[in-house]
Coordinates of C-alpha atoms in Angstrom, one line a residue:
Chain A
M1 CA 0.0 0.0 0.0
A2 CA 1.4 3.4 -1.0
V3 CA 1.9 5.9 1.8
R4 CA -0.1 9.0 1.2
T5 CA 2.0 12.1 1.9
E6 CA 1.2 15.8 1.6
P7 CA 3.5 18.9 1.7
F8 CA 4.3 20.4 5.0
V9 CA 4.8 24.1 5.5
L10 CA 7.4 25.1 8.0
N11 CA 8.2 28.6 9.2
M12 CA 11.9 29.1 9.8
G13 CA 12.6 32.3 11.6
P14 CA 12.3 35.3 12.1
V15 CA 14.2 34.4 15.3
H16 CA 16.3 31.4 14.3
P17 CA 20.0 31.1 15.1
S18 CA 20.8 30.2 11.5
T19 CA 18.9 32.9 9.7
H20 CA 21.5 35.5 10.5
G21 CA 19.2 38.1 11.9
V22 CA 15.5 38.6 11.6
F23 CA 14.8 36.7 8.4
R24 CA 12.0 34.3 7.8
M25 CA 11.6 31.5 5.3
R26 CA 8.4 29.7 4.6
V27 CA 9.6 26.3 3.6
T28 CA 7.4 23.7 1.9
L29 CA 8.7 20.3 2.7
D30 CA 8.0 16.8 1.4
G31 CA 9.2 14.8 4.3
E32 CA 12.6 16.1 4.8
V33 CA 13.1 17.4 1.3
V34 CA 12.7 21.0 0.5
V35 CA 10.1 21.5 -2.3
D36 CA 9.9 25.2 -2.3
I37 CA 10.9 28.2 -0.1
E38 CA 9.5 31.7 0.1
P39 CA 11.7 34.3 1.8
I40 CA 9.8 36.8 3.8
F41 CA 11.6 39.8 5.0
G42 CA 10.8 43.3 6.4
Y43 CA 11.3 42.6 10.1
L44 CA 14.2 45.0 10.2
H45 CA 12.7 47.7 7.9
R46 CA 13.8 51.2 9.1
G47 CA 13.0 53.1 6.0
I48 CA 16.5 54.2 5.3
E49 CA 15.8 55.3 1.7
K50 CA 12.9 57.5 2.8
L51 CA 14.9 58.9 5.8
A52 CA 17.7 59.8 3.4
E53 CA 15.3 62.2 1.6
Q54 CA 15.1 64.4 4.6
R55 CA 18.7 64.5 5.5
T56 CA 21.7 66.5 4.2
Y57 CA 24.1 64.7 2.0
T58 CA 26.6 64.4 4.8
G59 CA 23.9 63.3 7.3
I60 CA 23.1 60.2 5.2
I61 CA 26.6 58.7 5.8
P62 CA 25.7 57.6 9.4
L63 CA 22.6 55.9 7.9
T64 CA 24.6 53.9 5.4
D65 CA 26.6 52.5 8.3
R66 CA 23.4 50.8 9.4
L67 CA 22.7 49.1 6.1
D68 CA 25.2 46.2 6.1
Y69 CA 26.6 46.6 9.5
I70 CA 29.2 43.9 8.9
S71 CA 30.9 46.1 6.3
S72 CA 30.0 49.7 7.1
M73 CA 33.1 51.2 5.5
S74 CA 32.1 49.7 2.1
N75 CA 28.7 51.3 2.4
N76 CA 30.2 54.7 3.2
F77 CA 32.5 54.3 0.2
A78 CA 29.7 53.5 -2.2
Y79 CA 27.6 56.4 -1.0
C80 CA 30.4 58.9 -1.1
L81 CA 31.3 57.8 -4.7
A82 CA 27.7 58.4 -5.7
V83 CA 27.6 61.9 -4.3
E84 CA 31.0 62.7 -5.8
K85 CA 29.8 61.5 -9.2
L86 CA 26.6 63.6 -8.8
A87 CA 28.4 66.8 -7.8
G88 CA 31.6 66.2 -9.8
I89 CA 34.0 66.3 -6.8
K90 CA 37.6 65.4 -7.1
V91 CA 39.0 63.4 -4.2
P92 CA 42.7 64.0 -3.1
E93 CA 45.2 61.3 -3.9
R94 CA 45.9 60.4 -0.3
A95 CA 42.2 60.0 0.5
E96 CA 41.8 57.6 -2.4
Y97 CA 44.6 55.4 -1.0
I98 CA 43.2 55.6 2.5
R99 CA 39.8 54.6 1.1
V100 CA 41.2 51.6 -0.7
I101 CA 43.2 50.4 2.3
I102 CA 40.2 50.8 4.6
A103 CA 37.7 49.2 2.1
E104 CA 40.0 46.2 1.5
L105 CA 40.5 45.7 5.3
Q106 CA 36.8 45.8 5.6
R107 CA 36.4 43.2 2.9
V108 CA 38.8 40.9 4.8
A109 CA 36.9 41.5 8.1
A110 CA 33.5 40.9 6.4
L111 CA 34.7 37.8 4.5
L112 CA 36.1 36.3 7.7
I113 CA 32.7 36.7 9.4
A114 CA 31.0 35.2 6.3
V115 CA 33.3 32.2 6.4
G116 CA 33.1 31.8 10.1
A117 CA 29.3 32.0 10.1
F118 CA 29.1 29.5 7.3
L119 CA 31.2 27.1 9.1
N120 CA 29.1 27.6 12.2
D121 CA 26.1 26.6 10.2
C122 CA 28.0 23.5 9.0
G123 CA 28.3 22.4 12.6
A124 CA 31.9 23.5 13.3
F125 CA 30.4 25.0 16.4
F126 CA 32.2 28.4 17.1
T127 CA 35.8 27.1 16.9
P128 CA 36.7 28.5 13.5
F129 CA 34.3 31.4 14.0
L130 CA 36.2 32.4 17.1
Y131 CA 39.5 32.2 15.4
M132 CA 38.3 34.3 12.6
F133 CA 36.7 36.7 15.0
R134 CA 40.1 37.2 16.6
E135 CA 41.5 38.4 13.3
R136 CA 38.5 40.5 12.7
E137 CA 39.1 42.0 16.1
R138 CA 42.6 43.1 15.0
I139 CA 41.1 44.9 12.0
V140 CA 38.3 46.4 14.1
D141 CA 41.0 47.7 16.4
L142 CA 42.6 49.5 13.4
F143 CA 39.2 50.9 12.5
E144 CA 38.6 52.1 16.0
M145 CA 41.9 53.9 15.8
V146 CA 41.0 55.8 12.7
S147 CA 37.4 56.5 13.2
G148 CA 36.7 56.1 17.0
Q149 CA 34.1 53.4 16.7
R150 CA 34.0 49.7 16.3
L151 CA 30.9 49.1 14.2
T152 CA 29.3 52.2 12.8
Y153 CA 32.4 53.9 11.6
N154 CA 31.1 56.9 9.7
Y155 CA 34.6 57.5 8.5
M156 CA 34.4 58.5 4.8
R157 CA 33.1 61.8 3.7
V158 CA 32.1 63.3 0.5
G159 CA 35.3 64.4 -1.1
G160 CA 37.7 62.3 1.0
V161 CA 37.8 60.9 4.5
S162 CA 36.9 62.6 7.8
Q163 CA 40.4 62.6 9.3
D164 CA 43.9 61.6 8.4
L165 CA 45.3 58.3 9.6
P166 CA 46.9 58.6 13.0
D167 CA 50.7 58.1 13.2
E168 CA 50.4 54.8 14.9
F169 CA 48.2 53.3 12.2
M170 CA 50.8 52.4 9.6
P171 CA 53.1 50.4 12.0
A172 CA 50.0 48.6 13.4
L173 CA 48.8 47.8 9.9
R174 CA 52.2 46.5 8.9
K175 CA 52.2 44.2 11.9
F176 CA 48.8 43.0 11.0
M177 CA 49.8 42.3 7.4
N178 CA 52.8 40.3 8.5
M179 CA 50.6 38.3 10.8
M180 CA 47.7 37.6 8.5
P181 CA 49.2 35.1 6.0
R182 CA 50.1 32.8 8.8
F183 CA 46.6 32.9 10.1
M184 CA 45.2 32.2 6.7
A185 CA 47.4 29.1 6.5
E186 CA 46.1 28.1 9.8
Y187 CA 42.5 28.3 8.7
D188 CA 43.4 26.2 5.7
R189 CA 45.0 23.6 7.8
L190 CA 42.0 23.6 10.1
L191 CA 39.4 23.2 7.4
V192 CA 40.4 22.6 3.8
Q193 CA 40.9 18.8 4.1
N194 CA 38.3 18.4 6.8
E195 CA 36.2 15.4 5.7
I196 CA 33.1 16.4 7.6
L197 CA 33.1 19.8 5.9
I198 CA 33.7 18.3 2.5
A199 CA 31.0 15.7 3.0
R200 CA 28.5 18.4 4.0
A201 CA 29.4 21.2 1.6
K202 CA 30.8 19.7 -1.6
G203 CA 28.2 19.3 -4.3
V204 CA 25.5 20.8 -2.1
G205 CA 23.4 23.7 -3.4
I206 CA 24.9 24.0 -6.9
L207 CA 24.2 27.3 -8.6
T208 CA 25.3 27.2 -12.2
G209 CA 26.8 30.2 -13.8
E210 CA 23.8 30.7 -16.0
Q211 CA 21.4 30.6 -13.0
A212 CA 23.6 33.1 -11.2
I213 CA 23.6 35.5 -14.0
N214 CA 19.8 35.1 -14.4
C215 CA 19.2 36.2 -10.9
S216 CA 21.8 38.9 -11.2
A217 CA 23.8 37.6 -8.4
S218 CA 27.1 39.3 -7.7
G219 CA 30.1 39.0 -5.5
P220 CA 31.5 35.7 -4.2
V221 CA 28.3 33.9 -5.0
L222 CA 28.6 34.7 -8.7
R223 CA 32.3 34.1 -8.9
A224 CA 32.1 30.8 -7.2
S225 CA 29.9 29.7 -10.1
G226 CA 32.7 30.4 -12.5
V227 CA 31.7 33.8 -13.8
K228 CA 34.7 36.2 -13.8
W229 CA 33.0 39.4 -12.9
D230 CA 34.4 41.9 -10.4
I231 CA 33.4 45.6 -10.5
R232 CA 36.9 46.5 -9.4
K233 CA 38.1 45.2 -12.8
A234 CA 35.0 45.5 -15.0
D235 CA 34.2 49.1 -14.1
P236 CA 37.1 50.4 -12.1
Y237 CA 36.1 53.0 -9.5
S238 CA 38.4 55.1 -7.3
I239 CA 42.0 54.0 -8.0
Y240 CA 41.6 50.2 -8.4
D241 CA 43.0 50.4 -11.9
R242 CA 46.4 51.0 -10.4
F243 CA 46.7 47.8 -8.5
D244 CA 47.6 44.4 -9.7
F245 CA 45.3 41.7 -8.5
A246 CA 43.6 38.6 -9.8
I247 CA 39.9 37.7 -9.7
P248 CA 39.8 34.2 -8.3
T249 CA 36.9 32.0 -9.6
Q250 CA 35.8 28.5 -8.8
T251 CA 34.2 26.0 -11.1
T252 CA 31.1 24.2 -9.7
G253 CA 29.3 26.8 -7.6
D254 CA 28.5 24.6 -4.6
C255 CA 28.7 25.6 -1.0
Y256 CA 32.3 24.5 -0.7
D257 CA 33.3 26.6 -3.7
R258 CA 31.7 29.6 -2.2
Y259 CA 33.6 29.0 1.0
R260 CA 36.9 28.7 -0.9
Q261 CA 36.1 31.7 -3.0
R262 CA 35.8 33.9 0.1
V263 CA 39.1 32.7 1.4
E264 CA 40.8 33.3 -2.0
E265 CA 39.3 36.8 -2.2
T266 CA 40.7 37.6 1.3
R267 CA 44.2 36.8 -0.1
Q268 CA 43.7 39.1 -3.0
S269 CA 42.5 41.9 -0.7
L270 CA 45.6 41.5 1.4
H271 CA 47.6 41.8 -1.8
I272 CA 45.9 45.1 -2.7
I273 CA 46.5 46.5 0.7
R274 CA 50.2 45.6 0.5
Q275 CA 50.5 47.5 -2.8
A276 CA 48.5 50.5 -1.5
M277 CA 50.6 50.7 1.7
E278 CA 53.7 51.1 -0.5
Q279 CA 52.3 53.7 -2.8
I280 CA 50.4 55.9 -0.4
P281 CA 51.4 59.6 -0.8
S282 CA 51.1 62.4 1.7
G283 CA 48.9 65.3 1.3
P284 CA 45.4 66.5 2.2
V285 CA 42.7 63.9 2.9
R286 CA 39.6 66.0 2.2
A287 CA 38.6 68.2 -0.7
E288 CA 37.6 71.7 0.1
L289 CA 33.8 71.7 0.1
P290 CA 31.1 73.8 1.7
Q291 CA 29.4 72.4 4.7
L292 CA 26.1 71.8 2.9
I293 CA 26.6 70.2 -0.5
R294 CA 24.2 71.2 -3.2
P295 CA 24.8 69.0 -6.2
P296 CA 23.4 70.2 -9.5
A297 CA 20.0 68.7 -10.5
G298 CA 20.5 65.3 -12.1
E299 CA 21.0 61.7 -11.2
A300 CA 23.9 59.4 -10.6
Y301 CA 24.5 55.7 -9.9
A302 CA 27.8 54.5 -8.4
H303 CA 28.5 51.0 -7.6
I304 CA 31.4 49.2 -5.8
E305 CA 32.4 45.7 -5.2
A306 CA 31.3 45.3 -1.6
P307 CA 32.3 42.1 0.3
K308 CA 28.9 40.6 -0.5
G309 CA 28.6 41.8 -4.1
E310 CA 27.6 44.8 -6.1
L311 CA 26.5 47.6 -3.8
G312 CA 25.0 50.5 -5.7
F313 CA 23.6 53.9 -4.7
Y314 CA 21.3 55.7 -7.0
L315 CA 20.8 59.4 -6.2
V316 CA 18.6 62.0 -7.7
S317 CA 19.3 65.6 -6.9
D318 CA 17.0 68.6 -7.3
N319 CA 19.7 71.0 -6.4
S320 CA 18.7 71.2 -2.8
I321 CA 20.6 70.1 0.3
A322 CA 18.9 66.7 0.5
P323 CA 18.6 64.1 -2.3
Y324 CA 15.3 63.9 -4.0
R325 CA 15.5 60.1 -4.1
C326 CA 18.1 57.7 -2.8
H327 CA 17.8 54.1 -3.9
I328 CA 20.1 51.4 -2.7
R329 CA 21.0 48.2 -4.6
P330 CA 21.9 45.8 -1.8
P331 CA 23.9 42.7 -2.8
S332 CA 22.4 40.6 -0.1
L333 CA 18.8 41.0 -1.4
I334 CA 19.7 40.2 -5.0
N335 CA 21.9 37.3 -4.0
L336 CA 19.0 36.0 -1.9
T337 CA 16.9 35.5 -5.1
A338 CA 19.3 32.7 -6.0
L339 CA 18.3 30.7 -2.9
R340 CA 15.2 29.1 -4.3
D341 CA 17.1 27.6 -7.2
M342 CA 19.8 26.3 -4.9
V343 CA 17.8 24.6 -2.3
R344 CA 15.1 22.8 -4.3
G345 CA 15.5 19.1 -3.8
W346 CA 17.9 19.3 -0.9
K347 CA 17.2 18.3 2.7
I348 CA 16.3 20.8 5.4
A349 CA 19.7 20.4 7.0
D350 CA 21.3 21.4 3.7
L351 CA 19.0 24.4 3.5
I352 CA 20.8 25.9 6.5
I353 CA 24.2 25.4 4.9
I354 CA 23.1 26.8 1.5
F355 CA 21.5 29.7 3.2
G356 CA 24.7 30.4 5.2
S357 CA 26.9 30.2 2.1
I358 CA 25.1 33.1 0.5
D359 CA 26.1 35.3 3.4
I360 CA 23.4 37.8 3.9
T361 CA 22.9 40.7 6.3
V362 CA 19.3 41.4 7.0
G363 CA 20.0 45.1 7.7
E364 CA 20.8 45.5 4.1
I365 CA 17.9 43.4 2.8
D366 CA 15.2 45.3 4.7
R367 CA 17.0 48.7 4.8
Chain B
M1 CA 37.9 10.0 -1.0
K2 CA 39.6 6.8 -0.1
F3 CA 38.4 5.1 3.1
E4 CA 41.8 4.4 4.5
R5 CA 42.8 8.1 4.4
Y6 CA 39.6 9.2 6.1
G7 CA 40.3 11.3 9.1
I8 CA 43.6 12.9 8.1
G9 CA 41.9 16.3 7.6
I10 CA 40.3 16.2 11.0
A11 CA 43.5 15.2 12.6
K12 CA 45.3 18.1 10.9
G13 CA 42.6 20.5 12.1
L14 CA 42.8 19.2 15.6
T15 CA 46.5 20.0 15.7
V16 CA 45.5 23.6 15.2
T17 CA 43.0 23.6 18.0
I18 CA 45.4 21.8 20.3
R19 CA 48.1 24.3 19.5
H20 CA 45.8 27.0 20.7
L21 CA 45.8 25.5 24.2
F22 CA 49.4 26.7 24.5
R23 CA 48.8 30.2 23.4
H24 CA 48.1 33.3 25.3
P25 CA 44.5 34.1 25.7
T26 CA 43.3 36.9 23.4
V27 CA 40.3 37.7 25.5
S28 CA 40.5 40.1 28.4
Q29 CA 38.3 40.0 31.4
Y30 CA 36.5 43.3 31.1
P31 CA 35.5 44.9 34.4
E32 CA 38.8 43.8 36.1
Q33 CA 41.1 44.1 33.1
R34 CA 40.6 47.2 31.2
L35 CA 42.0 48.0 27.8
N36 CA 42.7 51.5 26.6
I37 CA 40.2 52.6 24.1
S38 CA 41.0 54.6 20.9
R39 CA 42.3 58.1 21.3
R40 CA 39.7 59.2 18.9
F41 CA 37.0 57.4 20.7
R42 CA 33.5 58.7 20.0
G43 CA 32.1 58.5 23.5
N44 CA 28.5 58.5 24.6
E45 CA 28.5 62.1 25.8
L46 CA 29.5 65.4 24.5
V47 CA 31.7 68.0 26.2
W48 CA 30.9 71.6 25.6
N49 CA 33.2 74.5 26.0
K50 CA 31.4 77.4 27.5
E51 CA 33.9 80.1 26.6
K52 CA 34.4 79.2 23.0
C53 CA 30.8 78.6 22.1
T54 CA 29.2 81.6 20.3
G55 CA 25.8 80.1 20.0
C56 CA 25.8 79.9 16.2
G57 CA 23.8 76.7 16.2
T58 CA 25.8 75.0 13.5
C59 CA 25.9 71.8 15.5
A60 CA 22.2 71.7 15.9
K61 CA 21.7 72.2 12.2
T62 CA 24.2 69.5 11.3
C63 CA 22.9 66.9 13.7
P64 CA 21.1 64.2 11.6
Q65 CA 19.0 63.1 14.5
G66 CA 18.0 66.5 15.8
A67 CA 19.3 65.7 19.3
I68 CA 20.9 69.1 20.0
E69 CA 18.7 71.9 21.3
I70 CA 20.1 75.4 21.5
V71 CA 18.3 78.6 22.6
T72 CA 20.1 81.9 22.5
S73 CA 19.3 85.5 23.3
T74 CA 21.2 88.7 22.3
D75 CA 23.2 90.5 24.9
M76 CA 23.1 94.2 23.7
T77 CA 25.7 95.4 26.1
E78 CA 28.4 93.0 25.0
N79 CA 27.1 92.7 21.4
K80 CA 27.0 88.8 21.4
Y81 CA 24.8 85.8 21.7
V82 CA 24.1 84.4 25.1
V83 CA 23.5 80.6 25.2
D84 CA 20.4 80.2 27.4
K85 CA 19.9 76.6 26.8
Y86 CA 22.2 74.0 25.4
Q87 CA 20.8 70.5 25.7
V88 CA 21.7 67.2 24.1
D89 CA 19.5 64.2 24.3
T90 CA 22.0 61.4 24.3
G91 CA 19.2 58.9 23.9
Y92 CA 18.7 60.2 20.4
C93 CA 22.4 60.7 19.7
I94 CA 24.0 58.2 17.3
N95 CA 27.6 59.3 18.0
C96 CA 28.2 60.2 14.4
G97 CA 30.4 63.1 15.3
L98 CA 29.1 65.5 12.6
C99 CA 28.4 68.2 15.2
I100 CA 32.0 68.2 16.3
E101 CA 33.2 68.2 12.8
S102 CA 31.1 71.1 11.9
C103 CA 31.7 73.4 14.9
P104 CA 33.6 76.4 13.5
Y105 CA 34.8 77.6 16.9
E106 CA 36.2 74.3 18.3
A107 CA 33.8 74.4 21.2
L108 CA 32.4 70.9 21.1
Y109 CA 34.2 67.6 21.8
F110 CA 33.4 64.0 22.4
S111 CA 34.0 62.7 25.9
H112 CA 36.3 59.7 26.4
A113 CA 33.8 57.9 28.6
F114 CA 31.8 54.9 27.6
E115 CA 30.1 53.6 30.7
C116 CA 27.2 56.0 30.6
A117 CA 24.2 53.8 31.5
R118 CA 21.3 55.5 33.2
Y119 CA 18.3 54.3 35.0
R120 CA 15.8 56.8 33.5
R121 CA 15.4 58.2 30.1
S122 CA 15.2 61.7 31.5
E123 CA 18.7 61.4 32.9
L124 CA 20.0 60.9 29.3
V125 CA 19.1 64.5 28.5
Q126 CA 22.2 66.6 29.3
S127 CA 21.9 70.3 30.0
K128 CA 24.8 72.7 29.5
D129 CA 26.0 72.4 33.1
D130 CA 26.3 68.6 32.7
M131 CA 28.4 69.0 29.6
L132 CA 31.3 71.0 30.9
E133 CA 34.8 69.5 31.0
T134 CA 35.8 68.1 34.4
P135 CA 38.7 65.9 35.5
E136 CA 36.3 62.9 35.4
R137 CA 34.9 63.8 31.9
K138 CA 38.0 63.6 29.8
V139 CA 37.9 64.9 26.2
S140 CA 38.4 62.6 23.3
G141 CA 40.8 63.4 20.5
Y142 CA 38.2 63.0 17.8
F143 CA 39.0 65.8 15.3
Y144 CA 41.5 67.3 17.8
P145 CA 44.9 65.6 17.2
D146 CA 46.6 67.7 19.9
K147 CA 44.1 66.5 22.5
A148 CA 44.5 62.9 21.2
N149 CA 48.2 62.9 21.8
K150 CA 47.7 63.5 25.5
L151 CA 45.5 60.4 25.9
P152 CA 47.0 57.0 26.7
E153 CA 47.8 54.9 23.6
Q154 CA 45.2 52.4 22.5
T155 CA 45.7 48.8 23.3
L156 CA 45.9 46.8 20.1
L157 CA 45.4 43.1 19.7
V158 CA 48.2 43.1 17.0
E159 CA 50.7 44.2 19.7
K160 CA 49.7 41.5 22.1
V161 CA 51.8 38.3 22.1
T162 CA 49.5 35.5 21.1
E163 CA 51.9 32.9 20.0
K164 CA 53.6 31.2 22.9
R165 CA 52.7 31.2 26.5

């Protein structure tokens, strides 16, 4: 006699340790196998795009800190680039280098968290996470030194950065850069050959390159599927065209590849920082600007390669002190659309891993 | 994966964790063991310089949260503004530091304090008498490099020995 079954709907989240914040998935299950999922978000909605319409151009920078709070510096960077494009502001040379160093350090910090959280979801309970947090702590120390805060940095300004680097920054950064390759080797020794991780992540949640392009995924998720697309190379912003770095790609696009992709990107970021440290000139760090910026009427879109993917800011100006419209293209939200393709047919335990491998921040999805 | 080689990766990983047993702890026990915070620390409170402030109100205009309230009146005998009320609601303050950056007379600073918990919301509102600089309320070096150099140097985790015990 055939057993009659029917689909079962399970609510995962909004307060679930594996959903990385307040995110909810309505999962339709057939036994243990995922048939369909429906992401539901909006639990962290703060209306940042609307709030931005009432603030001055400088006053929006603290808001951008609160988008993807894992990588605040990248958000500041993207926003400042958008305003500079809108108003045609030239940034001093030293400020460009500081921005690149800081943004790449931020990428290392954010990717460490991404990898750590992913391994946490895999069941390596907090051991690799804590090791990676220790290295992130060293980066956050440096950020605290330059900006005075540890999470919401609010460091970059339109036309440069808020203050010059303190004298003790460069020696500390050099120390960190000497330390970091050893720790990267340590992570590899800890995890690359680990049979449990390979069994759980290899071949799981495959996203082909075509699928990734179709859902306009970006960042490590896209590159792990074998598509060589990095905005730092494809549409160079700031001074990225002066540095020599490679775009690592993987082949299959499974969870293990996404993990490896993030580790490889960390290496490239360190490579960029090393070059920027050698080339950094002295000089002013901020362009001479009036306190209230009034860009000419028009629109501008600036995008950067944030740790999670393409982060874009679209600004419309009506020649007043506040933008007429501010739209944000968050990488987490767009990458999340690939989730349904990835999880269909996998078990619910794999859903956690696949979801963790996309690396989302809910602050950015809901805005 | 061959069956006989199974477990080598785990063993390799365990050597890393075992090696950590013999390293210095990176964590510090907070209330007893205190690290020096950044010289540019953006503290929870603001410090206001009574002498330098002219009552222009630039800080209140720049504040994205609208947390600063300033009321001035004109003093005809001395031909200047008198600050009648200067009040910051630290409950609304997001510590962005734009007020300090914008002050044209260098009259506003961040404090270097961070343990500023209060029992009531009304206690978070600071009047101008609460905001003066005292020996307990040190000034942070945010945007004031000369003040930063006087503060103790920040403890960095990169400086700490974490290799061998």
